[in-house]
Coordinates of C-alpha atoms in Angstrom, one line a residue:
M1 CA -104.2 253.1 107.3
F2 CA -102.0 250.0 107.1
N3 CA -98.5 249.2 108.1
E4 CA -95.7 248.5 105.8
D5 CA -96.0 244.9 106.2
W6 CA -99.7 244.1 106.3
Y7 CA -100.3 242.6 103.0
E8 CA -97.3 240.3 103.7
N9 CA -99.2 239.3 107.5
L10 CA -102.5 239.0 105.2
G11 CA -101.0 236.6 102.7
E12 CA -99.9 234.5 105.9
G13 CA -103.7 234.6 107.6
L14 CA -104.7 233.5 104.3
K15 CA -102.5 230.9 103.8
Q16 CA -103.2 229.0 107.1
I17 CA -107.0 229.8 106.5
L18 CA -106.7 227.4 103.1
E19 CA -104.6 224.8 104.6
S20 CA -107.1 224.4 107.7
K21 CA -109.9 224.6 105.3
A22 CA -108.5 221.5 103.2
S23 CA -107.5 220.0 106.0
D24 CA -110.8 219.5 108.7
N25 CA -113.4 217.4 108.5
P26 CA -116.5 220.1 109.3
S27 CA -119.2 218.3 109.8
D28 CA -117.9 217.6 113.1
D29 CA -117.6 220.8 113.4
I30 CA -120.9 222.4 113.6
V31 CA -121.5 225.1 116.7
A32 CA -125.0 226.4 115.8
Y33 CA -127.5 226.7 113.4
I34 CA -128.6 229.8 111.5
N35 CA -132.1 230.0 110.1
G36 CA -131.3 226.0 109.5
I37 CA -128.4 226.8 108.2
P38 CA -125.2 224.9 110.1
I39 CA -122.0 227.2 111.1
Y40 CA -118.8 225.2 111.8
K41 CA -116.4 226.4 114.1
N42 CA -113.7 226.7 111.4
E43 CA -115.9 229.6 110.1
I44 CA -115.6 231.5 113.0
I45 CA -112.0 230.8 113.7
D46 CA -111.4 231.7 110.5
R47 CA -113.2 234.8 110.7
K48 CA -111.2 235.6 114.2
T49 CA -107.8 235.3 111.6
K50 CA -108.7 237.6 109.2
I51 CA -110.3 240.2 111.8
M52 CA -107.0 240.3 113.4
L53 CA -104.7 240.3 110.8
L54 CA -106.8 243.0 109.1
N55 CA -105.7 244.8 113.2
N56 CA -104.3 248.0 111.0
I57 CA -107.5 249.4 110.4
E58 CA -108.3 252.2 112.2
S59 CA -112.0 252.2 112.9
P60 CA -113.3 249.2 110.9
N61 CA -117.1 248.9 109.4
W62 CA -117.5 245.8 109.9
S63 CA -118.5 243.7 113.1
T64 CA -115.0 243.0 114.9
N65 CA -116.6 240.1 117.0
P66 CA -116.4 236.6 115.1
V67 CA -119.5 235.1 115.7
E68 CA -121.5 237.8 115.6
Y69 CA -120.0 238.9 111.5
V70 CA -120.7 234.8 111.3
Y71 CA -124.1 234.8 112.0
R72 CA -124.7 238.0 110.2
E73 CA -123.8 236.8 106.6
T74 CA -124.9 233.3 106.9
Y75 CA -128.5 235.3 107.9
M76 CA -127.9 237.8 104.6
Y77 CA -127.2 234.4 102.7
Y78 CA -130.4 232.3 104.0
Y79 CA -132.7 235.6 103.1
A80 CA -131.0 234.8 99.6
A81 CA -131.9 231.7 98.9
K82 CA -135.1 232.5 100.1
N83 CA -135.6 235.8 97.9
N84 CA -134.3 234.1 94.7
I85 CA -131.4 236.7 95.4
D86 CA -128.6 235.5 93.5
V87 CA -125.3 236.7 91.0
T88 CA -124.7 235.3 87.9
D89 CA -121.4 234.0 86.5
K90 CA -121.5 236.8 84.3
E91 CA -121.7 239.8 86.8
V92 CA -119.2 237.8 88.0
N93 CA -116.9 238.0 85.5
E94 CA -117.3 241.4 84.5
T95 CA -116.6 242.7 88.4
L96 CA -113.4 240.2 87.9
N97 CA -112.7 242.0 84.5
F98 CA -112.9 245.5 85.5
Q99 CA -111.2 245.2 89.0
K100 CA -108.7 243.3 86.5
Q101 CA -108.2 246.3 84.7
Q102 CA -108.3 248.6 87.8
A103 CA -105.2 246.2 89.2
E104 CA -103.3 246.4 86.5
N105 CA -102.9 250.0 85.8
S106 CA -101.8 251.1 89.5
E107 CA -97.8 249.8 90.6
E108 CA -99.0 250.2 94.3
F109 CA -102.0 247.5 94.2
Q110 CA -98.7 245.3 91.9
K111 CA -96.5 245.8 94.8
W112 CA -99.3 245.5 97.5
I113 CA -100.6 241.9 95.6
E114 CA -97.3 240.3 95.3
E115 CA -96.4 240.9 99.2
Y116 CA -99.9 239.3 100.1
L117 CA -99.4 236.4 97.1
S118 CA -95.8 235.5 98.0
R119 CA -96.8 234.6 102.0
A120 CA -99.6 232.4 100.5
D121 CA -98.1 230.9 98.9
M122 CA -100.3 231.3 95.3
T123 CA -99.8 233.0 92.7
I124 CA -101.8 235.7 90.9
E125 CA -103.5 233.8 88.6
Q126 CA -105.1 231.4 91.2
Y127 CA -106.5 234.6 93.5
W128 CA -108.0 235.8 90.3
N129 CA -109.5 232.6 89.2
V130 CA -109.9 231.2 92.9
L131 CA -110.1 233.3 95.7
A132 CA -111.4 236.5 93.9
P133 CA -114.8 235.0 92.3
E134 CA -116.0 234.0 95.2
S135 CA -114.7 237.1 97.2
Y136 CA -116.8 238.9 95.1
R137 CA -120.0 236.9 94.5
N138 CA -120.6 237.5 98.2
S139 CA -120.1 240.8 98.4
I140 CA -122.4 241.9 95.0
L141 CA -124.8 238.6 96.3
K142 CA -124.6 240.6 100.2
S143 CA -124.9 244.2 98.7
R144 CA -128.4 242.7 96.8
V145 CA -129.7 241.1 100.0
Y146 CA -128.8 244.4 102.1
K147 CA -131.0 246.3 99.2
H148 CA -133.8 244.1 98.8
I149 CA -133.7 244.5 102.4
L150 CA -134.7 247.7 102.7
E151 CA -137.1 248.3 98.7
N152 CA -139.2 245.4 100.1
L153 CA -139.3 245.1 103.6
T154 CA -140.4 249.3 104.3
D155 CA -142.4 252.0 103.0
I156 CA -139.3 254.0 103.9
N157 CA -137.6 255.8 101.1
T158 CA -134.0 255.0 101.2
E159 CA -133.5 258.5 99.4
E160 CA -135.0 260.2 102.6
I161 CA -132.3 258.4 105.0
S162 CA -128.9 258.9 105.9
P163 CA -126.8 255.6 105.3
E164 CA -126.0 255.3 108.3
E165 CA -130.1 255.0 108.9
Q166 CA -130.4 252.4 105.8
T167 CA -127.5 250.9 107.7
N168 CA -129.6 250.3 111.3
Y169 CA -133.0 249.3 109.6
V170 CA -131.1 246.3 107.9
N171 CA -128.9 245.5 111.3
Q172 CA -132.3 245.9 113.3
F173 CA -134.4 243.6 110.4
I174 CA -131.6 240.6 110.9
K175 CA -132.0 241.0 114.6
D176 CA -135.1 240.6 114.6
N177 CA -135.7 237.9 112.0
I178 CA -132.3 235.4 112.7
K179 CA -132.7 232.6 115.0
I180 CA -129.6 230.9 116.5
D181 CA -129.4 227.6 118.1
V182 CA -126.2 227.3 119.9
I183 CA -125.2 223.6 120.0
N184 CA -121.4 224.6 121.3
K185 CA -121.5 227.2 123.9
E186 CA -118.4 226.2 124.7
I187 CA -117.1 227.0 121.4
I188 CA -119.4 229.9 120.8
D189 CA -118.9 231.8 124.4
L190 CA -114.7 231.5 124.0
Y191 CA -114.9 233.7 120.4
N192 CA -118.2 235.7 120.8
N193 CA -116.3 239.0 121.6
D194 CA -114.9 242.8 120.2
I195 CA -111.7 241.7 119.0
Y196 CA -111.2 245.4 119.3
E197 CA -112.1 246.2 122.9

């Protein structure tokens, strides 16, 4: 599934992403709005970098189009805010503690994370205190949005349809409700393609 230097490459990419976020002035780089929420050029570039760094995964289960990925993710944040869907610090901490326990019991994980973090110039403490909490918060939030759409906006019984049909329903809902206002067509067109095609 992964080649042996996959985590090293991902760590290098993370370092580049963190450095670019620290040095850029995002207010000058709005390229689109999703339901009124600004999308910045660096969000799309960062997503492309992550997709390219993950290029050793066979059949990824996420969009390999950086523009579509950022659009969908931003819509999910919009939907969460509109529907008062949130994740508490307690929930994030519980997830972090569980993941830390799992990680401590896995020599393979320890090796991978060490390679990944060394390339990112990040310590394990920085990973658990800075990067992981944001990642887990976003993952939990998106999962709740997905579940909320299925449970509240359809009369289907989710137990009677396959996970693929559920995903298709959520994708169609987002497609029907997302409002895209492109500000910088040149940038959007440049990055609006599947990397693996």
